[in-house]
């Protein structure tokens, strides 16, 4: 069976939180193929030593790239630490990504608690 893929995304004010979360769950994340937007993918890879496929930065099209992979069935779950308290110029892209995840019934976690639930569900068994 092919490895499942998890996308990691974090707004600027949440990148440190994403890195800390990924580092503390490195052993579980190692079971999956990991991808992410620009700086988030680079920072997670550097901190954990995991191979993280990087897309463009979110505002430069990375959110849309991940959305396209969701629609193609190439991503099985999304962990997206979003910042609800900061206005974002690329908010329409973020909303589009959330909509695509719902349309294609892909689990999307927007905070640490939900991200932990997604990992605990064992994507390999729960989301086939």
JSON list of C-alpha atoms in Angstrom, two decimals:
[
{"chain": "A", "resi": 1, "resn": "UNK", "atom": "CA", "xyz": [0.00, 0.00, 0.00]},
{"chain": "A", "resi": 2, "resn": "UNK", "atom": "CA", "xyz": [1.32, 3.44, -0.93]},
{"chain": "A", "resi": 3, "resn": "UNK", "atom": "CA", "xyz": [2.07, 5.90, 1.83]},
{"chain": "A", "resi": 4, "resn": "UNK", "atom": "CA", "xyz": [-0.63, 8.46, 2.53]},
{"chain": "A", "resi": 5, "resn": "UNK", "atom": "CA", "xyz": [0.25, 12.14, 2.13]},
{"chain": "A", "resi": 6, "resn": "UNK", "atom": "CA", "xyz": [-0.26, 14.92, 4.66]},
{"chain": "A", "resi": 7, "resn": "UNK", "atom": "CA", "xyz": [0.03, 18.60, 3.72]},
{"chain": "A", "resi": 8, "resn": "UNK", "atom": "CA", "xyz": [1.34, 21.04, 6.33]},
{"chain": "A", "resi": 9, "resn": "UNK", "atom": "CA", "xyz": [0.46, 24.73, 6.09]},
{"chain": "A", "resi": 10, "resn": "UNK", "atom": "CA", "xyz": [0.90, 27.51, 8.65]},
{"chain": "A", "resi": 11, "resn": "UNK", "atom": "CA", "xyz": [0.29, 31.23, 8.54]},
{"chain": "A", "resi": 12, "resn": "UNK", "atom": "CA", "xyz": [3.26, 33.39, 9.54]},
{"chain": "A", "resi": 13, "resn": "UNK", "atom": "CA", "xyz": [2.15, 33.82, 13.16]},
{"chain": "A", "resi": 14, "resn": "UNK", "atom": "CA", "xyz": [1.64, 30.05, 13.47]},
{"chain": "A", "resi": 15, "resn": "UNK", "atom": "CA", "xyz": [4.85, 28.74, 11.87]},
{"chain": "A", "resi": 16, "resn": "UNK", "atom": "CA", "xyz": [6.70, 28.34, 15.19]},
{"chain": "A", "resi": 17, "resn": "UNK", "atom": "CA", "xyz": [3.70, 26.43, 16.55]},
{"chain": "A", "resi": 18, "resn": "UNK", "atom": "CA", "xyz": [3.66, 24.16, 13.48]},
{"chain": "A", "resi": 19, "resn": "UNK", "atom": "CA", "xyz": [7.39, 23.45, 13.78]},
{"chain": "A", "resi": 20, "resn": "UNK", "atom": "CA", "xyz": [7.07, 22.61, 17.48]},
{"chain": "A", "resi": 21, "resn": "UNK", "atom": "CA", "xyz": [4.03, 20.41, 16.80]},
{"chain": "A", "resi": 22, "resn": "UNK", "atom": "CA", "xyz": [5.74, 18.54, 13.94]},
{"chain": "A", "resi": 23, "resn": "UNK", "atom": "CA", "xyz": [8.91, 18.06, 15.96]},
{"chain": "A", "resi": 24, "resn": "UNK", "atom": "CA", "xyz": [6.96, 16.54, 18.86]},
{"chain": "A", "resi": 25, "resn": "UNK", "atom": "CA", "xyz": [5.16, 14.19, 16.44]},
{"chain": "A", "resi": 26, "resn": "UNK", "atom": "CA", "xyz": [8.09, 13.41, 14.19]},
{"chain": "A", "resi": 27, "resn": "UNK", "atom": "CA", "xyz": [7.83, 9.63, 14.67]},
{"chain": "A", "resi": 28, "resn": "UNK", "atom": "CA", "xyz": [4.17, 9.56, 13.61]},
{"chain": "A", "resi": 29, "resn": "UNK", "atom": "CA", "xyz": [4.70, 11.97, 10.70]},
{"chain": "A", "resi": 30, "resn": "UNK", "atom": "CA", "xyz": [7.58, 9.79, 9.44]},
{"chain": "A", "resi": 31, "resn": "UNK", "atom": "CA", "xyz": [4.99, 7.16, 8.43]},
{"chain": "A", "resi": 32, "resn": "UNK", "atom": "CA", "xyz": [3.60, 9.55, 5.81]},
{"chain": "A", "resi": 33, "resn": "UNK", "atom": "CA", "xyz": [4.71, 11.48, 2.78]},
{"chain": "A", "resi": 34, "resn": "UNK", "atom": "CA", "xyz": [4.73, 15.12, 3.85]},
{"chain": "A", "resi": 35, "resn": "UNK", "atom": "CA", "xyz": [4.31, 18.21, 1.73]},
{"chain": "A", "resi": 36, "resn": "UNK", "atom": "CA", "xyz": [3.67, 21.85, 2.54]},
{"chain": "A", "resi": 37, "resn": "UNK", "atom": "CA", "xyz": [3.73, 25.42, 1.45]},
{"chain": "A", "resi": 38, "resn": "UNK", "atom": "CA", "xyz": [7.00, 27.38, 1.06]},
{"chain": "A", "resi": 39, "resn": "UNK", "atom": "CA", "xyz": [8.51, 28.42, 4.37]},
{"chain": "A", "resi": 40, "resn": "UNK", "atom": "CA", "xyz": [6.44, 25.96, 6.41]},
{"chain": "A", "resi": 41, "resn": "UNK", "atom": "CA", "xyz": [7.78, 22.97, 4.48]},
{"chain": "A", "resi": 42, "resn": "UNK", "atom": "CA", "xyz": [11.36, 24.21, 4.74]},
{"chain": "A", "resi": 43, "resn": "UNK", "atom": "CA", "xyz": [11.18, 24.97, 8.45]},
{"chain": "A", "resi": 44, "resn": "UNK", "atom": "CA", "xyz": [9.50, 21.65, 9.31]},
{"chain": "A", "resi": 45, "resn": "UNK", "atom": "CA", "xyz": [12.06, 19.74, 7.26]},
{"chain": "A", "resi": 46, "resn": "UNK", "atom": "CA", "xyz": [14.99, 21.55, 8.88]},
{"chain": "A", "resi": 47, "resn": "UNK", "atom": "CA", "xyz": [13.64, 21.05, 12.41]},
{"chain": "A", "resi": 48, "resn": "UNK", "atom": "CA", "xyz": [12.60, 17.40, 12.07]},
{"chain": "A", "resi": 49, "resn": "UNK", "atom": "CA", "xyz": [14.94, 16.00, 9.44]},
{"chain": "A", "resi": 50, "resn": "UNK", "atom": "CA", "xyz": [11.87, 14.70, 7.59]},
{"chain": "A", "resi": 51, "resn": "UNK", "atom": "CA", "xyz": [11.69, 14.93, 3.82]},
{"chain": "A", "resi": 52, "resn": "UNK", "atom": "CA", "xyz": [9.00, 17.55, 3.14]},
{"chain": "A", "resi": 53, "resn": "UNK", "atom": "CA", "xyz": [8.08, 18.34, -0.47]},
{"chain": "A", "resi": 54, "resn": "UNK", "atom": "CA", "xyz": [7.79, 22.10, -0.77]},
{"chain": "A", "resi": 55, "resn": "UNK", "atom": "CA", "xyz": [5.27, 23.97, -2.86]},
{"chain": "A", "resi": 56, "resn": "UNK", "atom": "CA", "xyz": [5.17, 27.72, -3.43]},
{"chain": "A", "resi": 57, "resn": "UNK", "atom": "CA", "xyz": [4.50, 30.10, -0.57]},
{"chain": "A", "resi": 58, "resn": "UNK", "atom": "CA", "xyz": [0.77, 30.30, 0.23]},
{"chain": "A", "resi": 59, "resn": "UNK", "atom": "CA", "xyz": [0.29, 33.88, -1.03]},
{"chain": "A", "resi": 60, "resn": "UNK", "atom": "CA", "xyz": [2.22, 33.04, -4.21]},
{"chain": "A", "resi": 61, "resn": "UNK", "atom": "CA", "xyz": [0.04, 30.06, -5.15]},
{"chain": "A", "resi": 62, "resn": "UNK", "atom": "CA", "xyz": [1.04, 27.31, -2.72]},
{"chain": "A", "resi": 63, "resn": "UNK", "atom": "CA", "xyz": [-2.46, 27.07, -1.24]},
{"chain": "A", "resi": 64, "resn": "UNK", "atom": "CA", "xyz": [-3.82, 26.63, -4.76]},
{"chain": "A", "resi": 65, "resn": "UNK", "atom": "CA", "xyz": [-1.20, 23.99, -5.59]},
{"chain": "A", "resi": 66, "resn": "UNK", "atom": "CA", "xyz": [-2.20, 21.99, -2.53]},
{"chain": "A", "resi": 67, "resn": "UNK", "atom": "CA", "xyz": [-5.88, 22.47, -3.45]},
{"chain": "A", "resi": 68, "resn": "UNK", "atom": "CA", "xyz": [-5.18, 21.05, -6.91]},
{"chain": "A", "resi": 69, "resn": "UNK", "atom": "CA", "xyz": [-3.46, 18.01, -5.37]},
{"chain": "A", "resi": 70, "resn": "UNK", "atom": "CA", "xyz": [-6.46, 17.55, -3.07]},
{"chain": "A", "resi": 71, "resn": "UNK", "atom": "CA", "xyz": [-8.78, 17.54, -6.06]},
{"chain": "A", "resi": 72, "resn": "UNK", "atom": "CA", "xyz": [-6.54, 14.98, -7.80]},
{"chain": "A", "resi": 73, "resn": "UNK", "atom": "CA", "xyz": [-6.61, 12.67, -4.77]},
{"chain": "A", "resi": 74, "resn": "UNK", "atom": "CA", "xyz": [-2.89, 13.10, -4.10]},
{"chain": "A", "resi": 75, "resn": "UNK", "atom": "CA", "xyz": [-3.25, 14.48, -0.56]},
{"chain": "A", "resi": 76, "resn": "UNK", "atom": "CA", "xyz": [-5.04, 12.52, 2.15]},
{"chain": "A", "resi": 77, "resn": "UNK", "atom": "CA", "xyz": [-5.13, 15.05, 5.02]},
{"chain": "A", "resi": 78, "resn": "UNK", "atom": "CA", "xyz": [-4.26, 18.70, 5.63]},
{"chain": "A", "resi": 79, "resn": "UNK", "atom": "CA", "xyz": [-2.87, 20.21, 8.82]},
{"chain": "A", "resi": 80, "resn": "UNK", "atom": "CA", "xyz": [-3.37, 23.97, 8.46]},
{"chain": "A", "resi": 81, "resn": "UNK", "atom": "CA", "xyz": [-2.48, 26.13, 11.46]},
{"chain": "A", "resi": 82, "resn": "UNK", "atom": "CA", "xyz": [-4.29, 29.29, 10.45]},
{"chain": "A", "resi": 83, "resn": "UNK", "atom": "CA", "xyz": [-4.26, 32.62, 12.24]},
{"chain": "A", "resi": 84, "resn": "UNK", "atom": "CA", "xyz": [-7.87, 33.75, 12.72]},
{"chain": "A", "resi": 85, "resn": "UNK", "atom": "CA", "xyz": [-6.82, 37.08, 14.25]},
{"chain": "A", "resi": 86, "resn": "UNK", "atom": "CA", "xyz": [-4.80, 38.46, 11.34]},
{"chain": "A", "resi": 87, "resn": "UNK", "atom": "CA", "xyz": [-6.20, 39.77, 8.06]},
{"chain": "A", "resi": 88, "resn": "UNK", "atom": "CA", "xyz": [-4.58, 38.03, 5.12]},
{"chain": "A", "resi": 89, "resn": "UNK", "atom": "CA", "xyz": [-4.34, 39.41, 1.60]},
{"chain": "A", "resi": 90, "resn": "UNK", "atom": "CA", "xyz": [-4.67, 35.90, 0.14]},
{"chain": "A", "resi": 91, "resn": "UNK", "atom": "CA", "xyz": [-7.78, 35.02, 2.20]},
{"chain": "A", "resi": 92, "resn": "UNK", "atom": "CA", "xyz": [-9.73, 33.97, -0.94]},
{"chain": "A", "resi": 93, "resn": "UNK", "atom": "CA", "xyz": [-7.06, 31.33, -1.62]},
{"chain": "A", "resi": 94, "resn": "UNK", "atom": "CA", "xyz": [-7.35, 30.04, 1.95]},
{"chain": "A", "resi": 95, "resn": "UNK", "atom": "CA", "xyz": [-11.15, 29.83, 1.68]},
{"chain": "A", "resi": 96, "resn": "UNK", "atom": "CA", "xyz": [-10.82, 28.01, -1.65]},
{"chain": "A", "resi": 97, "resn": "UNK", "atom": "CA", "xyz": [-8.47, 25.45, -0.08]},
{"chain": "A", "resi": 98, "resn": "UNK", "atom": "CA", "xyz": [-10.88, 24.86, 2.81]},
{"chain": "A", "resi": 99, "resn": "UNK", "atom": "CA", "xyz": [-13.76, 24.48, 0.33]},
{"chain": "A", "resi": 100, "resn": "UNK", "atom": "CA", "xyz": [-11.85, 21.94, -1.79]},
{"chain": "A", "resi": 101, "resn": "UNK", "atom": "CA", "xyz": [-11.06, 19.88, 1.31]},
{"chain": "A", "resi": 102, "resn": "UNK", "atom": "CA", "xyz": [-14.75, 19.78, 2.18]},
{"chain": "A", "resi": 103, "resn": "UNK", "atom": "CA", "xyz": [-15.84, 19.00, -1.39]},
{"chain": "A", "resi": 104, "resn": "UNK", "atom": "CA", "xyz": [-13.43, 16.06, -1.65]},
{"chain": "A", "resi": 105, "resn": "UNK", "atom": "CA", "xyz": [-14.03, 14.89, 1.95]},
{"chain": "A", "resi": 106, "resn": "UNK", "atom": "CA", "xyz": [-10.39, 15.29, 2.98]},
{"chain": "A", "resi": 107, "resn": "UNK", "atom": "CA", "xyz": [-9.72, 15.77, 6.71]},
{"chain": "A", "resi": 108, "resn": "UNK", "atom": "CA", "xyz": [-8.43, 19.27, 7.43]},
{"chain": "A", "resi": 109, "resn": "UNK", "atom": "CA", "xyz": [-7.23, 20.29, 10.88]},
{"chain": "A", "resi": 110, "resn": "UNK", "atom": "CA", "xyz": [-6.92, 23.98, 11.66]},
{"chain": "A", "resi": 111, "resn": "UNK", "atom": "CA", "xyz": [-5.40, 23.75, 15.14]},
{"chain": "A", "resi": 112, "resn": "UNK", "atom": "CA", "xyz": [-3.18, 21.46, 17.24]},
{"chain": "A", "resi": 113, "resn": "UNK", "atom": "CA", "xyz": [-6.05, 19.63, 18.93]},
{"chain": "A", "resi": 114, "resn": "UNK", "atom": "CA", "xyz": [-7.70, 18.66, 15.67]},
{"chain": "A", "resi": 115, "resn": "UNK", "atom": "CA", "xyz": [-4.34, 17.84, 14.09]},
{"chain": "A", "resi": 116, "resn": "UNK", "atom": "CA", "xyz": [-3.69, 15.41, 16.91]},
{"chain": "A", "resi": 117, "resn": "UNK", "atom": "CA", "xyz": [-7.10, 13.83, 16.30]},
{"chain": "A", "resi": 118, "resn": "UNK", "atom": "CA", "xyz": [-6.30, 13.38, 12.60]},
{"chain": "A", "resi": 119, "resn": "UNK", "atom": "CA", "xyz": [-3.00, 11.69, 13.40]},
{"chain": "A", "resi": 120, "resn": "UNK", "atom": "CA", "xyz": [-4.58, 9.54, 16.13]},
{"chain": "A", "resi": 121, "resn": "UNK", "atom": "CA", "xyz": [-7.22, 8.35, 13.65]},
{"chain": "A", "resi": 122, "resn": "UNK", "atom": "CA", "xyz": [-4.48, 6.62, 11.67]},
{"chain": "A", "resi": 123, "resn": "UNK", "atom": "CA", "xyz": [-5.05, 7.98, 8.20]},
{"chain": "A", "resi": 124, "resn": "UNK", "atom": "CA", "xyz": [-3.97, 4.70, 6.61]},
{"chain": "A", "resi": 125, "resn": "UNK", "atom": "CA", "xyz": [-6.99, 2.90, 8.04]},
{"chain": "A", "resi": 126, "resn": "UNK", "atom": "CA", "xyz": [-9.56, 5.61, 8.68]},
{"chain": "A", "resi": 127, "resn": "UNK", "atom": "CA", "xyz": [-9.48, 7.63, 5.48]},
{"chain": "A", "resi": 128, "resn": "UNK", "atom": "CA", "xyz": [-9.47, 5.15, 2.61]}
]
